[in-house]
Tab-separated table of C-alpha atoms in Angstrom:
chain	number	residue	atom	x	y	z
J	6	UNK	CA	68.081	83.031	100.383
J	7	UNK	CA	66.005	84.739	103.052
J	8	UNK	CA	67.297	87.864	104.758
J	9	UNK	CA	66.102	88.407	108.361
J	10	UNK	CA	63.512	91.166	108.568
J	11	UNK	CA	65.677	93.116	110.997
J	12	UNK	CA	68.306	93.579	108.293
J	13	UNK	CA	65.854	94.748	105.633
J	14	UNK	CA	66.053	98.524	106.007
J	15	UNK	CA	66.163	101.573	103.778
J	16	UNK	CA	67.894	103.640	106.490
J	17	UNK	CA	70.984	105.533	105.461
J	18	UNK	CA	74.176	104.287	107.104
J	19	UNK	CA	77.172	106.635	107.332
J	20	UNK	CA	80.593	106.376	108.882
J	21	UNK	CA	81.627	110.020	108.656
J	22	UNK	CA	85.033	109.553	110.277
J	23	UNK	CA	86.136	107.075	107.591
J	24	UNK	CA	84.851	108.961	104.564
J	25	UNK	CA	87.612	111.602	104.092
J	26	UNK	CA	90.396	108.968	104.061
J	27	UNK	CA	88.415	106.704	101.729
J	28	UNK	CA	87.722	109.532	99.279
J	29	UNK	CA	91.422	110.454	99.191
J	30	UNK	CA	92.446	106.877	98.418
J	31	UNK	CA	89.743	106.339	95.820
J	32	UNK	CA	90.544	109.460	93.813
J	33	UNK	CA	93.853	107.836	92.821
J	34	UNK	CA	91.916	105.164	90.912
J	35	UNK	CA	89.516	107.472	89.078
J	36	UNK	CA	89.908	109.286	85.770
J	37	UNK	CA	92.616	106.974	84.430
J	38	UNK	CA	92.966	103.532	82.848
J	39	UNK	CA	93.218	100.996	85.673
J	40	UNK	CA	92.931	97.260	86.211
J	41	UNK	CA	90.435	96.263	88.892
J	42	UNK	CA	89.290	92.941	90.346
J	43	UNK	CA	85.666	92.283	91.273
J	44	UNK	CA	84.879	88.949	92.936
J	45	UNK	CA	87.807	87.309	91.161
J	46	UNK	CA	87.065	88.919	87.782
J	47	UNK	CA	89.900	91.151	86.443
J	48	UNK	CA	88.793	94.160	84.402
J	49	UNK	CA	90.266	97.034	82.465
J	50	UNK	CA	88.363	100.208	83.367
J	51	UNK	CA	88.579	103.252	81.098
J	52	UNK	CA	88.665	106.806	82.539
J	53	UNK	CA	85.070	107.740	81.616
J	54	UNK	CA	83.508	104.507	82.872
J	55	UNK	CA	81.996	103.629	86.261
J	56	UNK	CA	84.746	101.883	88.253
J	57	UNK	CA	83.326	98.766	89.965
J	58	UNK	CA	86.488	98.286	91.984
J	59	UNK	CA	86.009	101.638	93.684
J	60	UNK	CA	82.227	101.616	94.020
J	61	UNK	CA	81.638	98.168	95.465
J	62	UNK	CA	77.994	97.611	94.569
J	63	UNK	CA	79.057	95.405	91.651
J	64	UNK	CA	80.603	92.908	94.090
J	65	UNK	CA	77.156	92.469	95.623
J	66	UNK	CA	75.531	91.989	92.210
J	67	UNK	CA	78.027	89.281	91.245
J	68	UNK	CA	77.596	87.480	94.569
J	69	UNK	CA	73.790	87.616	94.343
J	70	UNK	CA	73.924	86.411	90.741
J	71	UNK	CA	76.093	83.438	91.674
J	72	UNK	CA	74.004	82.589	94.735
J	73	UNK	CA	70.661	82.646	92.921
J	74	UNK	CA	71.724	80.929	89.679
J	75	UNK	CA	72.089	77.192	89.033
J	76	UNK	CA	75.644	75.820	88.699
J	77	UNK	CA	75.254	75.677	84.931
J	78	UNK	CA	72.936	78.524	84.011
J	79	UNK	CA	70.699	78.663	80.958
J	80	UNK	CA	68.624	81.468	79.505
J	81	UNK	CA	69.017	85.082	78.444
J	82	UNK	CA	70.295	87.897	80.658
J	83	UNK	CA	70.033	91.652	80.153
J	84	UNK	CA	72.611	93.752	81.984
J	85	UNK	CA	71.466	97.370	81.976
J	86	UNK	CA	74.009	100.142	82.518
J	87	UNK	CA	76.758	97.576	82.072
J	88	UNK	CA	79.693	99.969	82.584
J	89	UNK	CA	82.859	97.885	82.525
J	90	UNK	CA	80.753	94.799	81.772
J	91	UNK	CA	81.569	92.995	85.023
J	92	UNK	CA	78.032	91.809	85.792
J	93	UNK	CA	77.485	90.691	82.204
J	94	UNK	CA	80.805	88.824	82.208
J	95	UNK	CA	79.906	87.086	85.466
J	96	UNK	CA	76.608	85.995	83.907
J	97	UNK	CA	78.292	84.777	80.712
J	98	UNK	CA	80.839	82.783	82.728
J	99	UNK	CA	77.918	81.058	84.476
J	100	UNK	CA	76.535	79.984	81.093
J	101	UNK	CA	73.926	82.635	80.317
J	102	UNK	CA	73.584	84.329	76.939
J	103	UNK	CA	73.912	88.023	77.699
J	104	UNK	CA	72.983	91.338	76.164
J	105	UNK	CA	74.761	94.221	77.902
J	106	UNK	CA	73.621	97.805	77.293
J	107	UNK	CA	74.863	101.247	78.251
J	108	UNK	CA	74.132	104.795	77.121
J	109	UNK	CA	77.803	105.753	77.599
J	110	UNK	CA	79.852	105.018	74.424
J	111	UNK	CA	83.017	104.660	76.520
J	112	UNK	CA	81.309	101.993	78.621
J	113	UNK	CA	80.271	100.089	75.500
J	114	UNK	CA	83.908	100.041	74.326
J	115	UNK	CA	85.117	99.055	77.776
J	116	UNK	CA	82.626	96.189	78.142
J	117	UNK	CA	83.526	94.835	74.706
J	118	UNK	CA	87.226	94.899	75.600
J	119	UNK	CA	86.605	93.008	78.822
J	120	UNK	CA	84.362	90.478	77.114
J	121	UNK	CA	87.177	89.681	74.672
J	122	UNK	CA	89.695	89.479	77.533
J	123	UNK	CA	87.518	86.861	79.245
J	124	UNK	CA	86.730	85.094	75.956
J	125	UNK	CA	82.969	85.432	76.434
J	126	UNK	CA	82.277	87.630	73.391
J	127	UNK	CA	80.351	84.747	71.788
J	128	UNK	CA	77.940	84.809	74.754
J	129	UNK	CA	77.933	88.534	75.428
J	130	UNK	CA	76.689	91.172	73.016
J	131	UNK	CA	77.196	94.818	74.004
J	132	UNK	CA	74.823	97.483	72.665
J	133	UNK	CA	74.670	101.250	73.021
J	134	UNK	CA	71.448	102.984	74.006
J	135	UNK	CA	69.173	104.365	76.695
J	136	UNK	CA	67.702	101.827	79.144
J	137	UNK	CA	65.427	99.366	77.260
J	138	UNK	CA	65.753	101.027	73.840
J	139	UNK	CA	68.514	98.645	72.607
J	140	UNK	CA	66.354	95.564	73.338
J	141	UNK	CA	62.950	96.580	72.011
J	142	UNK	CA	60.665	93.559	71.450
J	143	UNK	CA	63.115	91.166	73.169
J	144	UNK	CA	62.602	89.222	76.400
J	145	UNK	CA	64.989	87.925	79.034
J	146	UNK	CA	64.939	85.440	81.881
J	147	UNK	CA	66.993	87.716	84.129
J	148	UNK	CA	67.623	91.461	84.194
J	149	UNK	CA	70.531	92.966	86.134
J	150	UNK	CA	70.528	96.653	87.007
J	151	UNK	CA	72.810	98.828	89.094
J	152	UNK	CA	70.901	102.099	88.618
J	153	UNK	CA	71.815	105.744	89.125
J	154	UNK	CA	70.688	106.476	92.691
J	155	UNK	CA	70.723	110.261	92.745
J	156	UNK	CA	68.063	112.564	91.313
J	157	UNK	CA	69.193	115.279	88.941
J	158	UNK	CA	70.443	116.062	85.461
J	159	UNK	CA	73.748	114.255	84.733
J	160	UNK	CA	76.640	116.529	83.809
J	161	UNK	CA	78.450	113.973	81.609
J	162	UNK	CA	78.194	110.444	80.245
J	163	UNK	CA	80.096	109.208	83.304
J	164	UNK	CA	77.758	111.085	85.636
J	165	UNK	CA	74.850	109.097	84.207
J	166	UNK	CA	76.080	106.203	86.360
J	167	UNK	CA	75.006	108.163	89.456
J	168	UNK	CA	72.409	110.716	88.439
J	169	UNK	CA	69.189	110.754	86.425
J	170	UNK	CA	65.875	112.522	86.187
J	171	UNK	CA	63.593	109.526	85.685
J	172	UNK	CA	65.581	106.327	85.026
J	173	UNK	CA	64.270	104.562	88.136
J	174	UNK	CA	60.659	105.270	87.212
J	175	UNK	CA	61.157	104.274	83.559
J	176	UNK	CA	62.853	101.064	84.649
J	177	UNK	CA	59.919	100.064	86.853
J	178	UNK	CA	57.427	100.906	84.103
J	179	UNK	CA	59.288	99.058	81.341
J	180	UNK	CA	60.615	95.985	83.121
J	181	UNK	CA	57.507	93.877	82.569
J	182	UNK	CA	57.869	94.181	78.785
J	183	UNK	CA	61.364	92.661	78.714
J	184	UNK	CA	60.877	89.822	81.213
J	185	UNK	CA	60.067	86.387	79.852
J	186	UNK	CA	57.421	84.335	81.710
J	187	UNK	CA	58.831	83.379	85.090
J	188	UNK	CA	61.609	85.955	84.702
J	189	UNK	CA	63.132	88.027	87.457
J	190	UNK	CA	65.350	91.064	88.015
J	191	UNK	CA	68.218	91.675	90.424
J	192	UNK	CA	68.421	95.373	91.265
J	193	UNK	CA	70.874	97.314	93.430
J	194	UNK	CA	69.458	99.507	96.184
J	195	UNK	CA	71.816	101.826	98.062
J	196	UNK	CA	71.493	103.578	101.395
J	197	UNK	CA	73.102	106.602	99.712
J	198	UNK	CA	69.848	107.484	97.946
J	199	UNK	CA	67.013	106.499	95.647
J	200	UNK	CA	65.886	103.506	97.700
J	201	UNK	CA	62.300	104.611	98.190
J	202	UNK	CA	62.013	105.609	94.509
J	203	UNK	CA	63.357	102.249	93.352
J	204	UNK	CA	60.970	100.295	95.552
J	205	UNK	CA	57.985	102.450	94.579
J	206	UNK	CA	58.795	102.180	90.867
J	207	UNK	CA	58.984	98.384	91.007
J	208	UNK	CA	55.788	98.062	93.019
J	209	UNK	CA	53.997	100.454	90.649
J	210	UNK	CA	55.175	98.258	87.760
J	211	UNK	CA	53.437	95.238	89.314
J	212	UNK	CA	56.425	93.561	90.985
J	213	UNK	CA	56.963	91.936	94.341
J	214	UNK	CA	60.361	92.879	95.750
J	215	UNK	CA	62.397	90.599	98.023
J	216	UNK	CA	65.882	91.274	99.426
J	217	UNK	CA	68.335	88.491	98.572
J	218	UNK	CA	71.641	89.987	99.753
J	219	UNK	CA	72.479	92.808	102.170
J	220	UNK	CA	76.060	94.075	102.451
J	221	UNK	CA	77.112	96.700	105.008
J	222	UNK	CA	80.256	98.296	103.589
J	223	UNK	CA	80.621	100.626	106.559
J	224	UNK	CA	80.142	103.767	104.492
J	225	UNK	CA	77.112	102.374	102.583
J	226	UNK	CA	74.580	99.561	102.830
J	227	UNK	CA	74.050	97.819	99.500
J	228	UNK	CA	70.961	95.641	99.129
J	229	UNK	CA	70.296	93.424	96.127
J	230	UNK	CA	66.578	92.940	95.654
J	231	UNK	CA	64.862	90.401	93.450
J	232	UNK	CA	61.796	91.628	91.575
J	233	UNK	CA	59.196	89.200	90.261
J	234	UNK	CA	55.741	89.795	88.813
J	235	UNK	CA	53.161	89.985	91.549
J	236	UNK	CA	50.766	87.991	89.359
J	237	UNK	CA	51.439	85.862	86.262
J	238	UNK	CA	51.341	87.853	83.048
J	239	UNK	CA	47.990	87.490	81.356
């Protein structure tokens, strides 16, 4: 899928008039156990876990995954920062064998619960750990990552979903080690922040970045980029 050049932009998009009402409505779905639906996938979301029904970037990941995968997918997928497990579940339902990882213990529990609910636990293993640490010496055909966009020290395990000191840079530096030959990554880029850092980190890691899906949510522009090695691994 090719996105017209005019739509490929890192510019921040805001709709300030709509934000106060949206924030008021969304607070009712945070900090409690809720059931959400993302692209037809129902999920239980625990209080200390990133809620993909409120923060809609996961919808874009699932759509991009479905659009760029064959009808019956094969291969191994790594879902980093899995949260509720929605992206990993979507991949498992397509036929991939998935390893999902998260540094937040509550997210690990949540993803395992949702995997069982969707009966994909045989295809989806959930591990706890920081970034690539849980998959040392393993390789994958596809890596999914919805990273923390904002720079700073996270104040809690939940805050790690939004804020980090160096996760974007470490992701770009370590991605090549976990990708199998011909592998690719689908990465979320948000107009809310971190776009330039994400792009720079991937380019510094030796990857060519191509937008595959752009979604204007009104209050945020979410772009899913595909990263592939600029040159074949020697």
